[in-house]
Amino acid sequence: MNNLKIVFTIGIVSLSTLFVACNSMKVGMDNQRGNEPAFPKGNKITNNNFVGTAWITMMVTDSVYNTSIGTVTFEPGARTNWHKHPGGQILLITDGQGYYQEKGKPAQLLKKGDVVEIRPMIEHWHGATPQKTLIHIAVGTNTVKGSVVWLQQVSNDEYLRATMTTPKNPTTNN
Amino acid sequence: MNNLKIVFTIGIVSLSTLFVACNSMKVGMDNQRGNEPAFPKGNKITNNNFVGTAWITMMVTDSVYNTSIGTVTFEPGARTNWHKHPGGQILLITDGQGYYQEKGKPAQLLKKGDVVEIRPMIEHWHGATPQKTLIHIAVGTNTVKGSVVWLQQVSNDEYLRATMTTPKNPTTNN
């Protein structure tokens, strides 16, 4: 019985040590590795061109570059309205999971590392999946050709259909 | 003595468990959190426009966008030669630490989250610090205006001086 007591005590002490040590390591790794996104989440988007909650940081707006660059964070379920860009747009997916859809085509599943090329005046939308946040860098190209043209909302029906199609993404590099 | 043996054995078993459990957790966390860079390292750069070892993935090259986008990874000590872009360039620092220097100005320390705007025909170089890798997305703007103009190497003297100046970066957003 005495031996059992010793074993039990040592067991409890070891498990506590394991718990504390692993948690210290976890905190240390988080700090060292800089797991936070590279660019800040920025400001909550409050206009009517989005459904759900999304955030934006504009990083480049100077017209000398003929290019605009911003980071957009879509919370789960959030998406843009349908829209088009007179000069085109590139999306660089830096984290999470989402959708990209062009009018008349099935939606494509987006994941970290995907690159989406959106040609001028192609009607489209992008946003997060119902379960995951999507973070992308949006590069507006040939901005001298004009600003984004906003159109109707992506209806719940359209969004629901997007959640049911997950083909291999043909317009991305991965 | 018997008790000591038990204690010793349990101690060894517990430490082994701690080691294995923490390492399994580490691997699991790496996979779950996707700590790897968003975009692939790509191909080793083998031309003479760089000093040291650097890697590139071209992500967008289609001329319809009037923009080129690539991810560049500089190993510690690696840097571009001096060069200039007829249409300008934007650097988005996604990880690590490095330098950006314009001709005639002190070098600036770059870190994750920094954005560097490089106006057309400004002579400059960028690269990693001696100790850390630098990863950035390079956005070439107004590419219709012409290709990058490569110039002389950044000498060891110039690079050494860069390592001694770390002012607050005035041309970045952070």
Short mmCIF file of N, CA, C and O in Angstrom, two decimals, chain A residues 42-169:
data_model
loop_
_atom_site.label_atom_id
_atom_site.label_comp_id
_atom_site.label_asym_id
_atom_site.label_seq_id
_atom_site.Cartn_x
_atom_site.Cartn_y
_atom_site.Cartn_z
N GLY A 42 -7.12 45.85 -39.17
CA GLY A 42 -7.60 47.17 -39.61
C GLY A 42 -8.99 47.50 -39.11
O GLY A 42 -9.36 47.18 -37.97
N ASN A 43 -9.78 48.14 -39.95
CA ASN A 43 -11.08 48.69 -39.54
C ASN A 43 -12.23 47.82 -40.04
O ASN A 43 -12.18 47.29 -41.15
N LYS A 44 -13.27 47.77 -39.23
CA LYS A 44 -14.49 47.04 -39.59
C LYS A 44 -15.13 47.75 -40.79
O LYS A 44 -15.23 48.99 -40.80
N ILE A 45 -15.54 46.99 -41.78
CA ILE A 45 -16.18 47.58 -42.96
C ILE A 45 -17.65 47.83 -42.63
O ILE A 45 -18.36 46.92 -42.22
N THR A 46 -18.06 49.07 -42.80
CA THR A 46 -19.43 49.42 -42.36
C THR A 46 -20.35 49.78 -43.53
O THR A 46 -21.49 50.15 -43.32
N ASN A 47 -19.83 49.69 -44.76
CA ASN A 47 -20.72 50.01 -45.89
C ASN A 47 -21.61 48.81 -46.25
O ASN A 47 -21.51 47.75 -45.63
N ASN A 48 -22.47 48.98 -47.25
CA ASN A 48 -23.43 47.94 -47.60
C ASN A 48 -22.95 47.03 -48.72
O ASN A 48 -23.75 46.32 -49.33
N ASN A 49 -21.66 47.05 -49.02
CA ASN A 49 -21.13 46.24 -50.11
C ASN A 49 -20.68 44.85 -49.65
O ASN A 49 -20.16 44.07 -50.44
N PHE A 50 -20.89 44.57 -48.36
CA PHE A 50 -20.52 43.28 -47.79
C PHE A 50 -21.71 42.72 -47.01
O PHE A 50 -22.51 43.48 -46.46
N VAL A 51 -21.81 41.39 -46.94
CA VAL A 51 -22.74 40.73 -46.01
C VAL A 51 -21.87 40.15 -44.90
O VAL A 51 -20.82 39.56 -45.19
N GLY A 52 -22.28 40.30 -43.65
CA GLY A 52 -21.50 39.76 -42.53
C GLY A 52 -20.41 40.73 -42.12
O GLY A 52 -20.38 41.88 -42.57
N THR A 53 -19.50 40.25 -41.28
CA THR A 53 -18.47 41.12 -40.69
C THR A 53 -17.13 40.92 -41.40
O THR A 53 -16.61 39.82 -41.46
N ALA A 54 -16.59 42.03 -41.92
CA ALA A 54 -15.29 41.99 -42.59
C ALA A 54 -14.49 43.21 -42.16
O ALA A 54 -15.04 44.21 -41.71
N TRP A 55 -13.16 43.09 -42.29
CA TRP A 55 -12.22 44.11 -41.81
C TRP A 55 -11.24 44.44 -42.92
O TRP A 55 -10.89 43.58 -43.72
N ILE A 56 -10.75 45.68 -42.96
CA ILE A 56 -9.82 46.05 -44.03
C ILE A 56 -8.70 46.96 -43.51
O ILE A 56 -8.93 47.83 -42.66
N THR A 57 -7.49 46.69 -43.99
CA THR A 57 -6.35 47.60 -43.83
C THR A 57 -5.90 48.00 -45.22
O THR A 57 -5.48 47.14 -45.99
N MET A 58 -5.99 49.28 -45.56
CA MET A 58 -5.44 49.71 -46.84
C MET A 58 -3.94 49.93 -46.66
O MET A 58 -3.50 50.59 -45.73
N MET A 59 -3.15 49.34 -47.56
CA MET A 59 -1.68 49.41 -47.41
C MET A 59 -1.05 50.31 -48.45
O MET A 59 -0.03 50.94 -48.18
N VAL A 60 -1.61 50.36 -49.65
CA VAL A 60 -1.08 51.23 -50.70
C VAL A 60 -2.24 51.86 -51.46
O VAL A 60 -3.14 51.16 -51.95
N THR A 61 -2.22 53.21 -51.53
CA THR A 61 -3.29 53.92 -52.25
C THR A 61 -2.74 54.99 -53.19
O THR A 61 -3.50 55.58 -53.95
N ASP A 62 -1.42 55.25 -53.14
CA ASP A 62 -0.81 56.34 -53.92
C ASP A 62 -0.98 56.07 -55.42
O ASP A 62 -0.55 55.02 -55.93
N SER A 63 -1.57 57.03 -56.14
CA SER A 63 -1.91 56.80 -57.55
C SER A 63 -0.69 56.62 -58.45
O SER A 63 -0.82 56.11 -59.57
N VAL A 64 0.51 56.99 -57.98
CA VAL A 64 1.72 56.81 -58.80
C VAL A 64 1.91 55.33 -59.15
O VAL A 64 2.50 55.00 -60.18
N TYR A 65 1.38 54.43 -58.30
CA TYR A 65 1.58 53.00 -58.53
C TYR A 65 0.48 52.38 -59.40
O TYR A 65 0.61 51.23 -59.81
N ASN A 66 -0.60 53.12 -59.66
CA ASN A 66 -1.67 52.63 -60.53
C ASN A 66 -2.20 51.29 -59.99
O ASN A 66 -2.64 50.42 -60.75
N THR A 67 -2.12 51.14 -58.68
CA THR A 67 -2.37 49.87 -57.99
C THR A 67 -2.86 50.21 -56.59
O THR A 67 -2.35 51.15 -55.98
N SER A 68 -3.84 49.46 -56.08
CA SER A 68 -4.19 49.62 -54.67
C SER A 68 -3.96 48.28 -53.99
O SER A 68 -4.19 47.22 -54.59
N ILE A 69 -3.49 48.32 -52.74
CA ILE A 69 -3.25 47.06 -52.02
C ILE A 69 -3.85 47.16 -50.62
O ILE A 69 -3.62 48.14 -49.91
N GLY A 70 -4.64 46.15 -50.27
CA GLY A 70 -5.23 46.11 -48.93
C GLY A 70 -5.34 44.67 -48.45
O GLY A 70 -5.34 43.74 -49.26
N THR A 71 -5.40 44.51 -47.12
CA THR A 71 -5.66 43.17 -46.55
C THR A 71 -7.10 43.15 -46.08
O THR A 71 -7.54 44.08 -45.40
N VAL A 72 -7.84 42.10 -46.46
CA VAL A 72 -9.24 41.98 -46.04
C VAL A 72 -9.41 40.69 -45.22
O VAL A 72 -8.91 39.63 -45.62
N THR A 73 -10.07 40.82 -44.08
CA THR A 73 -10.36 39.66 -43.22
C THR A 73 -11.88 39.48 -43.18
O THR A 73 -12.60 40.38 -42.77
N PHE A 74 -12.35 38.33 -43.66
CA PHE A 74 -13.78 37.99 -43.64
C PHE A 74 -14.02 37.03 -42.49
O PHE A 74 -13.44 35.95 -42.45
N GLU A 75 -14.90 37.39 -41.56
CA GLU A 75 -15.28 36.43 -40.52
C GLU A 75 -16.14 35.34 -41.16
O GLU A 75 -16.67 35.53 -42.25
N PRO A 76 -16.27 34.17 -40.50
CA PRO A 76 -17.04 33.07 -41.10
C PRO A 76 -18.40 33.55 -41.61
O PRO A 76 -19.12 34.27 -40.90
N GLY A 77 -18.75 33.18 -42.84
CA GLY A 77 -20.04 33.56 -43.43
C GLY A 77 -20.04 34.91 -44.13
O GLY A 77 -20.95 35.21 -44.89
N ALA A 78 -19.01 35.73 -43.90
CA ALA A 78 -18.99 37.07 -44.51
C ALA A 78 -18.53 36.99 -45.97
O ALA A 78 -17.73 36.12 -46.33
N ARG A 79 -19.04 37.88 -46.80
CA ARG A 79 -18.66 37.92 -48.22
C ARG A 79 -18.93 39.29 -48.81
O ARG A 79 -19.75 40.05 -48.27
N THR A 80 -18.27 39.57 -49.92
CA THR A 80 -18.56 40.79 -50.68
C THR A 80 -19.91 40.63 -51.38
O THR A 80 -20.39 39.52 -51.56
N ASN A 81 -20.48 41.74 -51.82
CA ASN A 81 -21.53 41.67 -52.84
C ASN A 81 -20.89 41.27 -54.16
O ASN A 81 -19.66 41.28 -54.32
N TRP A 82 -21.70 40.97 -55.14
CA TRP A 82 -21.21 40.83 -56.51
C TRP A 82 -20.59 42.18 -56.92
O TRP A 82 -21.10 43.24 -56.53
N HIS A 83 -19.49 42.15 -57.68
CA HIS A 83 -18.87 43.40 -58.12
C HIS A 83 -17.91 43.13 -59.27
O HIS A 83 -17.65 41.97 -59.61
N LYS A 84 -17.38 44.20 -59.86
CA LYS A 84 -16.38 44.05 -60.93
C LYS A 84 -15.41 45.23 -60.89
O LYS A 84 -15.74 46.31 -60.41
N HIS A 85 -14.20 44.98 -61.39
CA HIS A 85 -13.13 45.99 -61.37
C HIS A 85 -12.76 46.36 -62.81
O HIS A 85 -12.29 45.47 -63.55
N PRO A 86 -12.85 47.62 -63.19
CA PRO A 86 -12.48 48.02 -64.55
C PRO A 86 -11.04 47.66 -64.91
O PRO A 86 -10.75 47.36 -66.06
N GLY A 87 -10.13 47.63 -63.92
CA GLY A 87 -8.72 47.32 -64.20
C GLY A 87 -8.27 45.95 -63.77
O GLY A 87 -7.09 45.62 -63.88
N GLY A 88 -9.18 45.13 -63.24
CA GLY A 88 -8.82 43.80 -62.76
C GLY A 88 -8.40 43.79 -61.29
O GLY A 88 -8.25 44.86 -60.67
N GLN A 89 -8.22 42.59 -60.76
CA GLN A 89 -7.83 42.44 -59.34
C GLN A 89 -7.13 41.10 -59.14
O GLN A 89 -7.43 40.13 -59.84
N ILE A 90 -6.19 41.08 -58.19
CA ILE A 90 -5.51 39.84 -57.80
C ILE A 90 -5.78 39.60 -56.32
O ILE A 90 -5.67 40.52 -55.52
N LEU A 91 -6.13 38.37 -55.96
CA LEU A 91 -6.28 38.01 -54.54
C LEU A 91 -5.16 37.04 -54.16
O LEU A 91 -4.95 36.03 -54.84
N LEU A 92 -4.45 37.35 -53.07
CA LEU A 92 -3.40 36.47 -52.53
C LEU A 92 -3.92 35.95 -51.19
O LEU A 92 -4.06 36.74 -50.23
N ILE A 93 -4.24 34.66 -51.11
CA ILE A 93 -4.87 34.13 -49.90
C ILE A 93 -3.77 33.82 -48.87
O ILE A 93 -2.95 32.94 -49.07
N THR A 94 -3.79 34.57 -47.76
CA THR A 94 -2.73 34.41 -46.77
C THR A 94 -3.14 33.51 -45.59
O THR A 94 -2.27 33.00 -44.89
N ASP A 95 -4.45 33.30 -45.40
CA ASP A 95 -4.86 32.40 -44.32
C ASP A 95 -6.35 32.06 -44.43
O ASP A 95 -7.12 32.79 -45.05
N GLY A 96 -6.72 30.94 -43.82
CA GLY A 96 -8.12 30.58 -43.72
C GLY A 96 -8.66 29.87 -44.93
O GLY A 96 -7.91 29.26 -45.70
N GLN A 97 -9.98 30.00 -45.10
CA GLN A 97 -10.66 29.25 -46.15
C GLN A 97 -11.86 30.06 -46.64
O GLN A 97 -12.57 30.66 -45.84
N GLY A 98 -12.06 30.08 -47.96
CA GLY A 98 -13.17 30.87 -48.48
C GLY A 98 -13.58 30.43 -49.86
O GLY A 98 -13.23 29.34 -50.32
N TYR A 99 -14.36 31.30 -50.52
CA TYR A 99 -14.86 31.02 -51.87
C TYR A 99 -14.55 32.19 -52.79
O TYR A 99 -14.51 33.35 -52.36
N TYR A 100 -14.42 31.84 -54.08
CA TYR A 100 -14.38 32.83 -55.15
C TYR A 100 -15.33 32.33 -56.22
O TYR A 100 -15.29 31.16 -56.59
N GLN A 101 -16.20 33.20 -56.70
CA GLN A 101 -17.12 32.77 -57.75
C GLN A 101 -17.27 33.84 -58.81
O GLN A 101 -17.45 35.03 -58.50
N GLU A 102 -17.18 33.42 -60.07
CA GLU A 102 -17.49 34.31 -61.20
C GLU A 102 -18.90 34.00 -61.67
O GLU A 102 -19.34 32.85 -61.64
N LYS A 103 -19.61 35.03 -62.12
CA LYS A 103 -21.00 34.89 -62.57
C LYS A 103 -21.11 33.77 -63.62
O LYS A 103 -20.34 33.74 -64.58
N GLY A 104 -22.03 32.85 -63.39
CA GLY A 104 -22.28 31.79 -64.37
C GLY A 104 -21.37 30.58 -64.23
O GLY A 104 -21.47 29.63 -65.01
N LYS A 105 -20.45 30.63 -63.25
CA LYS A 105 -19.54 29.49 -63.03
C LYS A 105 -19.71 28.97 -61.61
O LYS A 105 -20.19 29.71 -60.73
N PRO A 106 -19.31 27.72 -61.33
CA PRO A 106 -19.39 27.24 -59.95
C PRO A 106 -18.38 27.98 -59.06
O PRO A 106 -17.35 28.47 -59.55
N ALA A 107 -18.67 28.06 -57.77
CA ALA A 107 -17.73 28.67 -56.82
C ALA A 107 -16.50 27.78 -56.68
O ALA A 107 -16.55 26.58 -56.92
N GLN A 108 -15.39 28.41 -56.32
CA GLN A 108 -14.13 27.68 -56.09
C GLN A 108 -13.73 27.84 -54.63
O GLN A 108 -13.85 28.91 -54.07
N LEU A 109 -13.25 26.76 -54.06
CA LEU A 109 -12.79 26.80 -52.66
C LEU A 109 -11.40 27.44 -52.62
O LEU A 109 -10.52 27.06 -53.39
N LEU A 110 -11.21 28.41 -51.74
CA LEU A 110 -9.91 29.09 -51.60
C LEU A 110 -9.25 28.66 -50.30
O LEU A 110 -9.92 28.54 -49.28
N LYS A 111 -7.92 28.50 -50.36
CA LYS A 111 -7.16 28.17 -49.15
C LYS A 111 -5.84 28.94 -49.18
O LYS A 111 -5.44 29.46 -50.24
N LYS A 112 -5.19 29.02 -48.02
CA LYS A 112 -3.88 29.67 -47.87
C LYS A 112 -2.95 29.30 -49.02
O LYS A 112 -2.79 28.11 -49.33
N GLY A 113 -2.34 30.29 -49.65
CA GLY A 113 -1.39 30.04 -50.73
C GLY A 113 -2.00 30.17 -52.11
O GLY A 113 -1.27 30.23 -53.11
N ASP A 114 -3.34 30.22 -52.21
CA ASP A 114 -3.97 30.37 -53.52
C ASP A 114 -3.81 31.79 -54.04
O ASP A 114 -3.75 32.76 -53.26
N VAL A 115 -3.74 31.91 -55.35
CA VAL A 115 -3.66 33.21 -56.03
C VAL A 115 -4.81 33.24 -57.04
O VAL A 115 -4.93 32.32 -57.85
N VAL A 116 -5.65 34.25 -56.97
CA VAL A 116 -6.78 34.36 -57.89
C VAL A 116 -6.59 35.56 -58.79
O VAL A 116 -6.40 36.69 -58.30
N GLU A 117 -6.61 35.34 -60.09
CA GLU A 117 -6.50 36.44 -61.06
C GLU A 117 -7.91 36.74 -61.59
O GLU A 117 -8.56 35.87 -62.14
N ILE A 118 -8.34 37.98 -61.40
CA ILE A 118 -9.70 38.38 -61.81
C ILE A 118 -9.56 39.42 -62.92
O ILE A 118 -9.12 40.56 -62.67
N ARG A 119 -9.93 39.04 -64.10
CA ARG A 119 -9.73 39.92 -65.26
C ARG A 119 -10.69 41.12 -65.20
O ARG A 119 -11.73 41.07 -64.53
N PRO A 120 -10.35 42.21 -65.90
CA PRO A 120 -11.19 43.41 -65.87
C PRO A 120 -12.65 43.11 -66.23
O PRO A 120 -12.93 42.35 -67.15
N MET A 121 -13.56 43.71 -65.46
CA MET A 121 -15.00 43.68 -65.68
C MET A 121 -15.65 42.30 -65.55
O MET A 121 -16.79 42.10 -65.98
N ILE A 122 -14.96 41.36 -64.94
CA ILE A 122 -15.56 40.04 -64.66
C ILE A 122 -16.38 40.17 -63.37
O ILE A 122 -15.84 40.54 -62.33
N GLU A 123 -17.68 39.85 -63.47
CA GLU A 123 -18.56 39.95 -62.29
C GLU A 123 -18.25 38.78 -61.35
O GLU A 123 -18.24 37.62 -61.78
N HIS A 124 -18.01 39.07 -60.06
CA HIS A 124 -17.58 38.02 -59.13
C HIS A 124 -17.86 38.43 -57.68
O HIS A 124 -18.21 39.57 -57.41
N TRP A 125 -17.67 37.47 -56.77
CA TRP A 125 -17.67 37.76 -55.34
C TRP A 125 -16.65 36.86 -54.65
O TRP A 125 -16.23 35.85 -55.21
N HIS A 126 -16.23 37.25 -53.43
CA HIS A 126 -15.36 36.40 -52.63
C HIS A 126 -15.72 36.57 -51.16
O HIS A 126 -16.29 37.59 -50.77
N GLY A 127 -15.40 35.54 -50.37
CA GLY A 127 -15.72 35.62 -48.95
C GLY A 127 -15.30 34.36 -48.23
O GLY A 127 -14.67 33.47 -48.82
N ALA A 128 -15.64 34.29 -46.94
CA ALA A 128 -15.24 33.17 -46.08
C ALA A 128 -16.20 32.00 -46.22
O ALA A 128 -17.32 32.16 -46.69
N THR A 129 -15.77 30.82 -45.78
CA THR A 129 -16.69 29.69 -45.65
C THR A 129 -17.54 29.92 -44.39
O THR A 129 -17.23 30.80 -43.59
N PRO A 130 -18.59 29.13 -44.20
CA PRO A 130 -19.42 29.33 -43.00
C PRO A 130 -18.65 29.04 -41.72
O PRO A 130 -18.99 29.55 -40.65
N GLN A 131 -17.58 28.20 -41.80
CA GLN A 131 -16.87 27.77 -40.57
C GLN A 131 -15.57 28.52 -40.31
O GLN A 131 -15.11 28.57 -39.18
N LYS A 132 -14.95 29.06 -41.35
CA LYS A 132 -13.58 29.59 -41.20
C LYS A 132 -13.48 31.05 -41.63
O LYS A 132 -14.18 31.48 -42.55
N THR A 133 -12.54 31.75 -41.02
CA THR A 133 -12.18 33.10 -41.43
C THR A 133 -11.35 33.00 -42.71
O THR A 133 -10.63 32.04 -42.91
N LEU A 134 -11.47 34.00 -43.59
CA LEU A 134 -10.62 34.08 -44.78
C LEU A 134 -9.83 35.39 -44.70
O LEU A 134 -10.40 36.45 -44.43
N ILE A 135 -8.51 35.30 -44.90
CA ILE A 135 -7.70 36.52 -44.99
C ILE A 135 -7.03 36.56 -46.34
O ILE A 135 -6.41 35.57 -46.75
N HIS A 136 -7.21 37.65 -47.07
CA HIS A 136 -6.50 37.78 -48.35
C HIS A 136 -5.96 39.19 -48.53
O HIS A 136 -6.50 40.16 -47.99
N ILE A 137 -4.86 39.28 -49.29
CA ILE A 137 -4.38 40.57 -49.78
C ILE A 137 -5.08 40.79 -51.11
O ILE A 137 -5.09 39.89 -51.96
N ALA A 138 -5.68 41.96 -51.29
CA ALA A 138 -6.36 42.29 -52.54
C ALA A 138 -5.53 43.35 -53.26
O ALA A 138 -5.26 44.42 -52.70
N VAL A 139 -5.09 43.02 -54.47
CA VAL A 139 -4.31 43.97 -55.27
C VAL A 139 -5.20 44.45 -56.42
O VAL A 139 -5.54 43.67 -57.31
N GLY A 140 -5.59 45.71 -56.36
CA GLY A 140 -6.37 46.30 -57.45
C GLY A 140 -5.40 46.78 -58.52
O GLY A 140 -4.48 47.54 -58.21
N THR A 141 -5.56 46.31 -59.74
CA THR A 141 -4.60 46.62 -60.80
C THR A 141 -5.20 47.63 -61.78
O THR A 141 -6.43 47.74 -61.89
N ASN A 142 -4.33 48.36 -62.47
CA ASN A 142 -4.78 49.38 -63.45
C ASN A 142 -5.86 50.27 -62.85
O ASN A 142 -6.90 50.51 -63.47
N THR A 143 -5.61 50.79 -61.66
CA THR A 143 -6.66 51.54 -60.96
C THR A 143 -7.05 52.81 -61.70
O THR A 143 -8.15 53.35 -61.48
N VAL A 144 -6.17 53.26 -62.58
CA VAL A 144 -6.49 54.44 -63.38
C VAL A 144 -7.73 54.19 -64.26
O VAL A 144 -8.40 55.15 -64.69
N LYS A 145 -8.05 52.93 -64.51
CA LYS A 145 -9.21 52.61 -65.36
C LYS A 145 -10.54 52.77 -64.63
O LYS A 145 -11.61 52.64 -65.25
N GLY A 146 -10.50 53.01 -63.32
CA GLY A 146 -11.75 53.28 -62.62
C GLY A 146 -11.92 52.44 -61.37
O GLY A 146 -11.22 51.45 -61.16
N SER A 147 -12.87 52.86 -60.55
CA SER A 147 -13.12 52.20 -59.26
C SER A 147 -14.01 50.98 -59.43
O SER A 147 -14.72 50.84 -60.43
N VAL A 148 -13.99 50.14 -58.41
CA VAL A 148 -14.86 48.96 -58.34
C VAL A 148 -16.31 49.36 -58.57
O VAL A 148 -16.77 50.40 -58.11
N VAL A 149 -17.05 48.51 -59.30
CA VAL A 149 -18.48 48.72 -59.54
C VAL A 149 -19.23 47.72 -58.68
O VAL A 149 -19.15 46.50 -58.90
N TRP A 150 -19.95 48.21 -57.67
CA TRP A 150 -20.67 47.32 -56.75
C TRP A 150 -22.04 46.96 -57.31
O TRP A 150 -22.73 47.82 -57.87
N LEU A 151 -22.44 45.70 -57.12
CA LEU A 151 -23.72 45.21 -57.65
C LEU A 151 -24.55 44.62 -56.50
O LEU A 151 -24.37 45.02 -55.35
N GLN A 152 -25.42 43.67 -56.81
CA GLN A 152 -26.36 43.12 -55.82
C GLN A 152 -25.64 42.21 -54.79
O GLN A 152 -24.55 41.72 -55.03
N GLN A 153 -26.31 41.96 -53.67
CA GLN A 153 -25.80 41.04 -52.65
C GLN A 153 -25.72 39.61 -53.19
O GLN A 153 -26.48 39.24 -54.09
N VAL A 154 -24.82 38.84 -52.62
CA VAL A 154 -24.81 37.38 -52.83
C VAL A 154 -25.92 36.84 -51.94
O VAL A 154 -25.83 36.94 -50.71
N SER A 155 -26.97 36.31 -52.55
CA SER A 155 -28.12 35.89 -51.74
C SER A 155 -27.74 34.67 -50.90
O SER A 155 -26.76 33.98 -51.17
N ASN A 156 -28.57 34.40 -49.88
CA ASN A 156 -28.32 33.21 -49.06
C ASN A 156 -28.34 31.93 -49.90
O ASN A 156 -27.56 31.01 -49.65
N ASP A 157 -29.22 31.91 -50.91
CA ASP A 157 -29.30 30.76 -51.82
C ASP A 157 -28.00 30.57 -52.60
O ASP A 157 -27.48 29.46 -52.70
N GLU A 158 -27.48 31.68 -53.16
CA GLU A 158 -26.22 31.62 -53.92
C GLU A 158 -25.07 31.17 -53.01
O GLU A 158 -24.23 30.36 -53.39
N TYR A 159 -25.06 31.71 -51.77
CA TYR A 159 -23.99 31.36 -50.84
C TYR A 159 -24.09 29.88 -50.44
O TYR A 159 -23.09 29.17 -50.39
N LEU A 160 -25.32 29.42 -50.22
CA LEU A 160 -25.54 28.01 -49.85
C LEU A 160 -25.05 27.09 -50.95
O LEU A 160 -24.40 26.07 -50.69
N ARG A 161 -25.35 27.47 -52.22
CA ARG A 161 -24.88 26.63 -53.34
C ARG A 161 -23.35 26.61 -53.38
O ARG A 161 -22.76 25.58 -53.68
N ALA A 162 -22.72 27.76 -53.06
CA ALA A 162 -21.25 27.81 -53.06
C ALA A 162 -20.68 26.81 -52.04
O ALA A 162 -19.68 26.14 -52.30
N THR A 163 -21.37 26.68 -50.90
CA THR A 163 -20.85 25.78 -49.85
C THR A 163 -20.93 24.31 -50.27
O THR A 163 -20.30 23.47 -49.66
N MET A 164 -21.73 24.06 -51.33
CA MET A 164 -21.89 22.65 -51.74
C MET A 164 -20.96 22.27 -52.90
O MET A 164 -20.93 21.12 -53.30
N THR A 165 -20.23 23.25 -53.45
CA THR A 165 -19.32 22.94 -54.57
C THR A 165 -17.90 23.24 -54.15
O THR A 165 -17.58 24.36 -53.75
N THR A 166 -17.05 22.26 -54.20
CA THR A 166 -15.65 22.45 -53.84
C THR A 166 -14.72 21.79 -54.86
O THR A 166 -13.94 20.91 -54.51
N PRO A 167 -14.82 22.21 -56.13
CA PRO A 167 -13.94 21.61 -57.13
C PRO A 167 -12.51 22.08 -56.93
O PRO A 167 -12.27 23.10 -56.28
N LYS A 168 -11.55 21.38 -57.51
CA LYS A 168 -10.16 21.84 -57.54
C LYS A 168 -10.15 23.17 -58.28
O LYS A 168 -10.75 23.30 -59.34
N ASN A 169 -9.46 24.13 -57.66
CA ASN A 169 -9.49 25.51 -58.15
C ASN A 169 -8.65 25.68 -59.43
O ASN A 169 -7.43 25.62 -59.37
#
